[in-house]
Amino acid sequence: MSFPRSATPLQDVQRVLCVLAHPDDVDFGSAGTVAGWVDAGIEVGYLLVTRGDAGGFDDTPRELMPALREAEQRAAAAVVGVNHVEFLDGYHDGILTPSIELRRDITAAIRRFRPDRVLTNSPLRRWDRIAGPSHPDHLAAGEAATCAVYPDARNPFTFTDLDLPAWTVREIWYSGGPDPDHVVDITGTYERKLKALRAHVSQTSHLEDLDGLLRQRLAATASAAGLPEGALAEAFSVFHTA
Ligand SMILES: [Zn+2]
């Protein structure tokens, strides 16, 4: 499959909504980039589709997991300067589908927050990394968010019961998909990304060398993009939607 090159990101972006399947997705894939946007004065909001209730690695009682992971995500968001954090109700980790109900709920969030840009999980499976990035919940959240960006949120005749004015999101960024070619140098915000990931205690505290693991991955992304030695980077696919 040939894959199109990323578009040049829009320069007049004022608001970005990040729509992700699970708490920690935005931090693993994008927290360094988000911190840079916040530094640049962009207003960033998070919309988490689930509370990651099937995640974790220890014997934490399962019924405590949703509230625990919500709190962890809020703490991680605060580290990178994001205070607008919403969670959808009624969707569960591990069994997410790109349903009309999910499209409707994401559309409502878009029409309220009115972002110029949406960042989301890629709806495309990576055959070389089926575990991790291509979790079916990620594919489902990415597909539903894409449908919400086009056509749902901008079509005034869709989901009229929401009683919210239509809104056109002009650009979409995908994380975790195949052949990401828009590379963001996050060397300057890396420490905040690491701290945000450490806030997801239930997900990362068992990793012996989170710092080393992250640096290795992010340095490989930077080096593949021709950034100078020592640089760290996150990579995306970026498309205009208008
Ligand atoms: Zn995830």
PDB file of C-alpha atoms and ligand atoms in Angstrom:
ATOM      1  CA  MET A   1       0.000   0.000   0.000  1.00  0.00           C
ATOM      2  CA  SER A   2       1.395   3.391  -0.894  1.00  0.00           C
ATOM      3  CA  PHE A   3       0.919   5.990   1.790  1.00  0.00           C
ATOM      4  CA  PRO A   4       0.636   9.732   1.140  1.00  0.00           C
ATOM      5  CA  ARG A   5       3.206  12.153   2.484  1.00  0.00           C
ATOM      6  CA  SER A   6       2.114  14.325   5.403  1.00  0.00           C
ATOM      7  CA  ALA A   7       0.798  17.790   4.695  1.00  0.00           C
ATOM      8  CA  THR A   8       2.579  20.856   6.044  1.00  0.00           C
ATOM      9  CA  PRO A   9       0.898  21.627   9.394  1.00  0.00           C
ATOM     10  CA  LEU A  10      -1.367  24.656   9.521  1.00  0.00           C
ATOM     11  CA  GLN A  11       0.263  27.724  11.048  1.00  0.00           C
ATOM     12  CA  ASP A  12      -2.826  29.368  12.555  1.00  0.00           C
ATOM     13  CA  VAL A  13      -3.926  26.634  14.957  1.00  0.00           C
ATOM     14  CA  GLN A  14      -5.399  27.899  18.218  1.00  0.00           C
ATOM     15  CA  ARG A  15      -7.031  24.780  19.666  1.00  0.00           C
ATOM     16  CA  VAL A  16      -6.168  21.088  19.465  1.00  0.00           C
ATOM     17  CA  LEU A  17      -8.317  18.216  20.733  1.00  0.00           C
ATOM     18  CA  CYS A  18      -6.513  14.921  21.350  1.00  0.00           C
ATOM     19  CA  VAL A  19      -8.923  11.973  21.078  1.00  0.00           C
ATOM     20  CA  LEU A  20      -7.410   8.714  22.325  1.00  0.00           C
ATOM     21  CA  ALA A  21      -8.659   5.270  23.269  1.00  0.00           C
ATOM     22  CA  HIS A  22      -6.871   4.862  26.610  1.00  0.00           C
ATOM     23  CA  PRO A  23      -5.244   6.890  29.348  1.00  0.00           C
ATOM     24  CA  ASP A  24      -1.477   6.949  28.537  1.00  0.00           C
ATOM     25  CA  ASP A  25      -1.897   6.776  24.724  1.00  0.00           C
ATOM     26  CA  VAL A  26      -1.368  10.503  24.334  1.00  0.00           C
ATOM     27  CA  ASP A  27       1.650  10.405  26.643  1.00  0.00           C
ATOM     28  CA  PHE A  28       3.415   7.478  24.963  1.00  0.00           C
ATOM     29  CA  GLY A  29       2.822   8.853  21.475  1.00  0.00           C
ATOM     30  CA  SER A  30       2.567  12.593  21.727  1.00  0.00           C
ATOM     31  CA  ALA A  31       3.237  14.244  25.119  1.00  0.00           C
ATOM     32  CA  GLY A  32       6.460  15.906  23.950  1.00  0.00           C
ATOM     33  CA  THR A  33       4.653  17.410  20.965  1.00  0.00           C
ATOM     34  CA  VAL A  34       1.686  18.455  23.125  1.00  0.00           C
ATOM     35  CA  ALA A  35       4.040  20.190  25.582  1.00  0.00           C
ATOM     36  CA  GLY A  36       5.492  22.121  22.637  1.00  0.00           C
ATOM     37  CA  TRP A  37       2.019  23.185  21.516  1.00  0.00           C
ATOM     38  CA  VAL A  38       1.170  24.375  25.049  1.00  0.00           C
ATOM     39  CA  ASP A  39       4.460  26.308  25.145  1.00  0.00           C
ATOM     40  CA  ALA A  40       3.454  27.949  21.853  1.00  0.00           C
ATOM     41  CA  GLY A  41       0.200  29.185  23.408  1.00  0.00           C
ATOM     42  CA  ILE A  42      -2.096  26.619  21.787  1.00  0.00           C
ATOM     43  CA  GLU A  43      -5.047  25.494  23.895  1.00  0.00           C
ATOM     44  CA  VAL A  44      -4.992  21.698  24.098  1.00  0.00           C
ATOM     45  CA  GLY A  45      -7.790  19.432  25.355  1.00  0.00           C
ATOM     46  CA  TYR A  46      -7.871  15.677  25.884  1.00  0.00           C
ATOM     47  CA  LEU A  47     -10.833  13.425  25.205  1.00  0.00           C
ATOM     48  CA  LEU A  48     -10.314   9.902  26.528  1.00  0.00           C
ATOM     49  CA  VAL A  49     -12.740   7.373  25.122  1.00  0.00           C
ATOM     50  CA  THR A  50     -12.215   4.790  27.885  1.00  0.00           C
ATOM     51  CA  ARG A  51     -10.702   4.784  31.354  1.00  0.00           C
ATOM     52  CA  GLY A  52      -8.378   1.926  30.457  1.00  0.00           C
ATOM     53  CA  ASP A  53     -10.225  -0.488  32.734  1.00  0.00           C
ATOM     54  CA  ALA A  54      -8.535  -3.551  31.202  1.00  0.00           C
ATOM     55  CA  GLY A  55      -5.011  -2.184  31.686  1.00  0.00           C
ATOM     56  CA  GLY A  56      -2.434  -2.704  34.414  1.00  0.00           C
ATOM     57  CA  PHE A  57      -0.053  -5.445  35.441  1.00  0.00           C
ATOM     58  CA  ASP A  58      -0.591  -6.145  39.149  1.00  0.00           C
ATOM     59  CA  ASP A  59      -3.339  -7.230  41.530  1.00  0.00           C
ATOM     60  CA  THR A  60      -4.953  -3.805  41.936  1.00  0.00           C
ATOM     61  CA  PRO A  61      -8.681  -4.591  42.375  1.00  0.00           C
ATOM     62  CA  ARG A  62     -10.193  -4.250  38.920  1.00  0.00           C
ATOM     63  CA  GLU A  63     -13.067  -2.089  40.160  1.00  0.00           C
ATOM     64  CA  LEU A  64     -10.564   0.549  41.276  1.00  0.00           C
ATOM     65  CA  MET A  65      -8.853   0.735  37.893  1.00  0.00           C
ATOM     66  CA  PRO A  66     -11.103   3.248  36.068  1.00  0.00           C
ATOM     67  CA  ALA A  67     -10.865   5.926  38.784  1.00  0.00           C
ATOM     68  CA  LEU A  68      -7.160   5.250  39.258  1.00  0.00           C
ATOM     69  CA  ARG A  69      -6.390   5.615  35.570  1.00  0.00           C
ATOM     70  CA  GLU A  70      -8.528   8.731  35.250  1.00  0.00           C
ATOM     71  CA  ALA A  71      -6.563  10.337  38.083  1.00  0.00           C
ATOM     72  CA  GLU A  72      -3.266   9.260  36.512  1.00  0.00           C
ATOM     73  CA  GLN A  73      -4.255  10.783  33.163  1.00  0.00           C
ATOM     74  CA  ARG A  74      -5.284  14.052  34.791  1.00  0.00           C
ATOM     75  CA  ALA A  75      -1.929  14.215  36.602  1.00  0.00           C
ATOM     76  CA  ALA A  76      -0.033  13.430  33.387  1.00  0.00           C
ATOM     77  CA  ALA A  77      -1.986  16.117  31.523  1.00  0.00           C
ATOM     78  CA  ALA A  78      -1.132  18.691  34.197  1.00  0.00           C
ATOM     79  CA  VAL A  79       2.591  17.931  33.722  1.00  0.00           C
ATOM     80  CA  VAL A  80       2.408  19.110  30.085  1.00  0.00           C
ATOM     81  CA  GLY A  81       0.057  22.000  30.872  1.00  0.00           C
ATOM     82  CA  VAL A  82      -3.231  20.479  29.726  1.00  0.00           C
ATOM     83  CA  ASN A  83      -6.138  21.182  32.066  1.00  0.00           C
ATOM     84  CA  HIS A  84      -9.069  20.356  29.835  1.00  0.00           C
ATOM     85  CA  VAL A  85      -9.447  16.572  30.221  1.00  0.00           C
ATOM     86  CA  GLU A  86     -12.714  14.805  29.421  1.00  0.00           C
ATOM     87  CA  PHE A  87     -13.633  11.136  29.678  1.00  0.00           C
ATOM     88  CA  LEU A  88     -16.500   9.518  27.838  1.00  0.00           C
ATOM     89  CA  ASP A  89     -18.787   7.217  29.797  1.00  0.00           C
ATOM     90  CA  GLY A  90     -20.123   3.893  28.575  1.00  0.00           C
ATOM     91  CA  TYR A  91     -17.098   2.645  26.622  1.00  0.00           C
ATOM     92  CA  HIS A  92     -14.772  -0.066  27.846  1.00  0.00           C
ATOM     93  CA  ASP A  93     -11.144  -0.952  27.329  1.00  0.00           C
ATOM     94  CA  GLY A  94     -10.683  -3.970  25.056  1.00  0.00           C
ATOM     95  CA  ILE A  95     -14.091  -3.986  23.373  1.00  0.00           C
ATOM     96  CA  LEU A  96     -14.215  -0.602  21.667  1.00  0.00           C
ATOM     97  CA  THR A  97     -15.824  -0.337  18.232  1.00  0.00           C
ATOM     98  CA  PRO A  98     -16.195   2.706  15.933  1.00  0.00           C
ATOM     99  CA  SER A  99     -19.922   2.803  16.589  1.00  0.00           C
ATOM    100  CA  ILE A 100     -22.368   5.532  15.659  1.00  0.00           C
ATOM    101  CA  GLU A 101     -22.731   6.253  19.394  1.00  0.00           C
ATOM    102  CA  LEU A 102     -18.984   6.841  19.699  1.00  0.00           C
ATOM    103  CA  ARG A 103     -18.967   9.049  16.592  1.00  0.00           C
ATOM    104  CA  ARG A 104     -21.813  11.023  18.124  1.00  0.00           C
ATOM    105  CA  ASP A 105     -19.993  11.484  21.451  1.00  0.00           C
ATOM    106  CA  ILE A 106     -16.757  12.575  19.762  1.00  0.00           C
ATOM    107  CA  THR A 107     -18.755  14.909  17.508  1.00  0.00           C
ATOM    108  CA  ALA A 108     -20.301  16.507  20.589  1.00  0.00           C
ATOM    109  CA  ALA A 109     -16.852  17.047  22.112  1.00  0.00           C
ATOM    110  CA  ILE A 110     -15.558  18.575  18.851  1.00  0.00           C
ATOM    111  CA  ARG A 111     -18.540  20.894  18.510  1.00  0.00           C
ATOM    112  CA  ARG A 112     -18.047  22.091  22.091  1.00  0.00           C
ATOM    113  CA  PHE A 113     -14.244  22.489  22.045  1.00  0.00           C
ATOM    114  CA  ARG A 114     -14.068  23.710  18.413  1.00  0.00           C
ATOM    115  CA  PRO A 115     -10.530  22.546  17.637  1.00  0.00           C
ATOM    116  CA  ASP A 116      -8.619  23.493  14.491  1.00  0.00           C
ATOM    117  CA  ARG A 117      -6.691  20.229  14.762  1.00  0.00           C
ATOM    118  CA  VAL A 118      -7.532  16.769  16.098  1.00  0.00           C
ATOM    119  CA  LEU A 119      -4.795  14.368  17.155  1.00  0.00           C
ATOM    120  CA  THR A 120      -5.901  10.748  17.415  1.00  0.00           C
ATOM    121  CA  ASN A 121      -4.844   7.114  17.282  1.00  0.00           C
ATOM    122  CA  SER A 122      -4.228   5.916  13.737  1.00  0.00           C
ATOM    123  CA  PRO A 123      -7.151   3.854  12.440  1.00  0.00           C
ATOM    124  CA  LEU A 124      -4.687   1.880  10.288  1.00  0.00           C
ATOM    125  CA  ARG A 125      -3.041  -1.319  11.437  1.00  0.00           C
ATOM    126  CA  ARG A 126       0.740  -1.500  11.361  1.00  0.00           C
ATOM    127  CA  TRP A 127       1.620  -4.986  10.208  1.00  0.00           C
ATOM    128  CA  ASP A 128       5.107  -4.632  11.654  1.00  0.00           C
ATOM    129  CA  ARG A 129       3.852  -3.657  15.130  1.00  0.00           C
ATOM    130  CA  ILE A 130       0.593  -5.494  15.710  1.00  0.00           C
ATOM    131  CA  ALA A 131       1.153  -5.467  19.481  1.00  0.00           C
ATOM    132  CA  GLY A 132       1.007  -1.987  20.998  1.00  0.00           C
ATOM    133  CA  PRO A 133       0.176   0.644  18.376  1.00  0.00           C
ATOM    134  CA  SER A 134      -2.321  -1.555  16.527  1.00  0.00           C
ATOM    135  CA  HIS A 135      -4.472  -2.435  19.551  1.00  0.00           C
ATOM    136  CA  PRO A 136      -8.028  -2.761  18.185  1.00  0.00           C
ATOM    137  CA  ASP A 137      -9.249  -0.061  20.586  1.00  0.00           C
ATOM    138  CA  HIS A 138      -6.754   2.356  19.002  1.00  0.00           C
ATOM    139  CA  LEU A 139      -7.981   1.496  15.515  1.00  0.00           C
ATOM    140  CA  ALA A 140     -11.592   1.957  16.659  1.00  0.00           C
ATOM    141  CA  ALA A 141     -10.978   5.305  18.389  1.00  0.00           C
ATOM    142  CA  GLY A 142      -9.026   6.559  15.351  1.00  0.00           C
ATOM    143  CA  GLU A 143     -11.742   5.496  12.953  1.00  0.00           C
ATOM    144  CA  ALA A 144     -14.532   7.058  15.020  1.00  0.00           C
ATOM    145  CA  ALA A 145     -12.550  10.282  15.502  1.00  0.00           C
ATOM    146  CA  THR A 146     -11.870  10.469  11.759  1.00  0.00           C
ATOM    147  CA  CYS A 147     -15.575  10.009  10.992  1.00  0.00           C
ATOM    148  CA  ALA A 148     -16.390  12.685  13.569  1.00  0.00           C
ATOM    149  CA  VAL A 149     -13.936  15.090  11.900  1.00  0.00           C
ATOM    150  CA  TYR A 150     -15.435  14.272   8.511  1.00  0.00           C
ATOM    151  CA  PRO A 151     -18.312  14.346   7.932  1.00  0.00           C
ATOM    152  CA  ASP A 152     -20.105  14.302  11.291  1.00  0.00           C
ATOM    153  CA  ALA A 153     -19.007  17.412  13.197  1.00  0.00           C
ATOM    154  CA  ARG A 154     -19.136  19.744  10.196  1.00  0.00           C
ATOM    155  CA  ASN A 155     -22.465  18.544   8.825  1.00  0.00           C
ATOM    156  CA  PRO A 156     -25.242  20.623  10.429  1.00  0.00           C
ATOM    157  CA  PHE A 157     -27.746  17.915   9.509  1.00  0.00           C
ATOM    158  CA  THR A 158     -25.913  15.187  11.443  1.00  0.00           C
ATOM    159  CA  PHE A 159     -26.629  14.568  15.123  1.00  0.00           C
ATOM    160  CA  THR A 160     -29.023  17.524  15.230  1.00  0.00           C
ATOM    161  CA  ASP A 161     -30.251  16.304  18.633  1.00  0.00           C
ATOM    162  CA  LEU A 162     -26.951  17.469  20.130  1.00  0.00           C
ATOM    163  CA  ASP A 163     -28.146  21.031  19.612  1.00  0.00           C
ATOM    164  CA  LEU A 164     -24.570  22.178  19.026  1.00  0.00           C
ATOM    165  CA  PRO A 165     -23.465  24.205  15.989  1.00  0.00           C
ATOM    166  CA  ALA A 166     -21.510  22.360  13.292  1.00  0.00           C
ATOM    167  CA  TRP A 167     -17.732  22.741  13.411  1.00  0.00           C
ATOM    168  CA  THR A 168     -15.058  22.010  10.798  1.00  0.00           C
ATOM    169  CA  VAL A 169     -11.780  20.563  12.062  1.00  0.00           C
ATOM    170  CA  ARG A 170      -9.233  21.516   9.420  1.00  0.00           C
ATOM    171  CA  GLU A 171      -6.409  19.141  10.205  1.00  0.00           C
ATOM    172  CA  ILE A 172      -5.890  15.667  11.654  1.00  0.00           C
ATOM    173  CA  TRP A 173      -2.753  14.133  13.169  1.00  0.00           C
ATOM    174  CA  TYR A 174      -2.381  10.371  13.542  1.00  0.00           C
ATOM    175  CA  SER A 175      -0.176   8.688  16.088  1.00  0.00           C
ATOM    176  CA  GLY A 176       0.920   5.048  15.992  1.00  0.00           C
ATOM    177  CA  GLY A 177       0.121   4.388  12.336  1.00  0.00           C
ATOM    178  CA  PRO A 178       2.173   3.133   9.408  1.00  0.00           C
ATOM    179  CA  ASP A 179       4.989   5.245   7.927  1.00  0.00           C
ATOM    180  CA  PRO A 180       4.641   8.391  10.069  1.00  0.00           C
ATOM    181  CA  ASP A 181       6.690  11.036   8.278  1.00  0.00           C
ATOM    182  CA  HIS A 182       5.968  14.269  10.141  1.00  0.00           C
ATOM    183  CA  VAL A 183       8.683  14.357  12.765  1.00  0.00           C
ATOM    184  CA  VAL A 184       8.590  16.696  15.763  1.00  0.00           C
ATOM    185  CA  ASP A 185      11.816  17.367  17.669  1.00  0.00           C
ATOM    186  CA  ILE A 186      10.901  16.967  21.343  1.00  0.00           C
ATOM    187  CA  THR A 187      14.398  17.157  22.822  1.00  0.00           C
ATOM    188  CA  GLY A 188      13.373  20.273  24.750  1.00  0.00           C
ATOM    189  CA  THR A 189      10.169  18.822  26.186  1.00  0.00           C
ATOM    190  CA  TYR A 190      11.346  15.241  26.756  1.00  0.00           C
ATOM    191  CA  GLU A 191      11.657  15.588  30.534  1.00  0.00           C
ATOM    192  CA  ARG A 192       7.980  16.574  30.747  1.00  0.00           C
ATOM    193  CA  LYS A 193       6.980  13.623  28.574  1.00  0.00           C
ATOM    194  CA  LEU A 194       8.917  11.280  30.875  1.00  0.00           C
ATOM    195  CA  LYS A 195       7.302  12.826  33.954  1.00  0.00           C
ATOM    196  CA  ALA A 196       3.851  12.526  32.341  1.00  0.00           C
ATOM    197  CA  LEU A 197       4.460   8.843  31.639  1.00  0.00           C
ATOM    198  CA  ARG A 198       5.646   8.273  35.193  1.00  0.00           C
ATOM    199  CA  ALA A 199       2.294   9.704  36.345  1.00  0.00           C
ATOM    200  CA  HIS A 200       0.680   6.597  34.826  1.00  0.00           C
ATOM    201  CA  VAL A 201       1.911   4.605  37.814  1.00  0.00           C
ATOM    202  CA  SER A 202      -0.374   1.630  37.149  1.00  0.00           C
ATOM    203  CA  GLN A 203       1.072   1.295  33.641  1.00  0.00           C
ATOM    204  CA  THR A 204       4.728   2.261  33.853  1.00  0.00           C
ATOM    205  CA  SER A 205       6.030   1.744  37.392  1.00  0.00           C
ATOM    206  CA  HIS A 206       7.006  -1.877  36.620  1.00  0.00           C
ATOM    207  CA  LEU A 207       9.214  -0.861  33.694  1.00  0.00           C
ATOM    208  CA  GLU A 208      12.762  -1.038  34.942  1.00  0.00           C
ATOM    209  CA  ASP A 209      14.223   1.572  32.633  1.00  0.00           C
ATOM    210  CA  LEU A 210      11.392   3.675  31.236  1.00  0.00           C
ATOM    211  CA  ASP A 211      13.789   6.555  30.568  1.00  0.00           C
ATOM    212  CA  GLY A 212      16.204   4.365  28.613  1.00  0.00           C
ATOM    213  CA  LEU A 213      13.435   2.656  26.670  1.00  0.00           C
ATOM    214  CA  LEU A 214      11.872   5.952  25.657  1.00  0.00           C
ATOM    215  CA  ARG A 215      15.175   7.586  24.759  1.00  0.00           C
ATOM    216  CA  GLN A 216      16.087   4.640  22.556  1.00  0.00           C
ATOM    217  CA  ARG A 217      12.772   4.786  20.634  1.00  0.00           C
ATOM    218  CA  LEU A 218      12.660   8.566  20.332  1.00  0.00           C
ATOM    219  CA  ALA A 219      16.325   8.792  19.309  1.00  0.00           C
ATOM    220  CA  ALA A 220      15.719   6.190  16.590  1.00  0.00           C
ATOM    221  CA  THR A 221      12.794   8.280  15.269  1.00  0.00           C
ATOM    222  CA  ALA A 222      14.977  11.413  15.318  1.00  0.00           C
ATOM    223  CA  SER A 223      17.914   9.734  13.647  1.00  0.00           C
ATOM    224  CA  ALA A 224      15.755   8.176  10.899  1.00  0.00           C
ATOM    225  CA  ALA A 225      14.506  11.686  10.130  1.00  0.00           C
ATOM    226  CA  GLY A 226      18.045  13.066   9.905  1.00  0.00           C
ATOM    227  CA  LEU A 227      17.905  15.122  13.112  1.00  0.00           C
ATOM    228  CA  PRO A 228      21.233  15.800  14.850  1.00  0.00           C
ATOM    229  CA  GLU A 229      22.858  13.241  17.163  1.00  0.00           C
ATOM    230  CA  GLY A 230      21.261  13.363  20.622  1.00  0.00           C
ATOM    231  CA  ALA A 231      17.893  14.626  19.359  1.00  0.00           C
ATOM    232  CA  LEU A 232      14.637  12.933  20.417  1.00  0.00           C
ATOM    233  CA  ALA A 233      11.504  12.964  18.267  1.00  0.00           C
ATOM    234  CA  GLU A 234       7.890  11.869  17.951  1.00  0.00           C
ATOM    235  CA  ALA A 235       6.418  11.101  14.512  1.00  0.00           C
ATOM    236  CA  PHE A 236       2.938  11.473  13.025  1.00  0.00           C
ATOM    237  CA  SER A 237       0.972  11.473   9.821  1.00  0.00           C
ATOM    238  CA  VAL A 238      -0.649  14.848   9.195  1.00  0.00           C
ATOM    239  CA  PHE A 239      -3.497  15.520   6.791  1.00  0.00           C
ATOM    240  CA  HIS A 240      -5.681  18.497   5.957  1.00  0.00           C
ATOM    241  CA  THR A 241      -9.368  17.719   5.985  1.00  0.00           C
ATOM    242  CA  ALA A 242     -11.045  20.787   4.562  1.00  0.00           C
TER     243      ALA A 242
HETATM  244 ZN    ZN B   1      -3.718   2.362  24.278  1.00  0.00          ZN
END
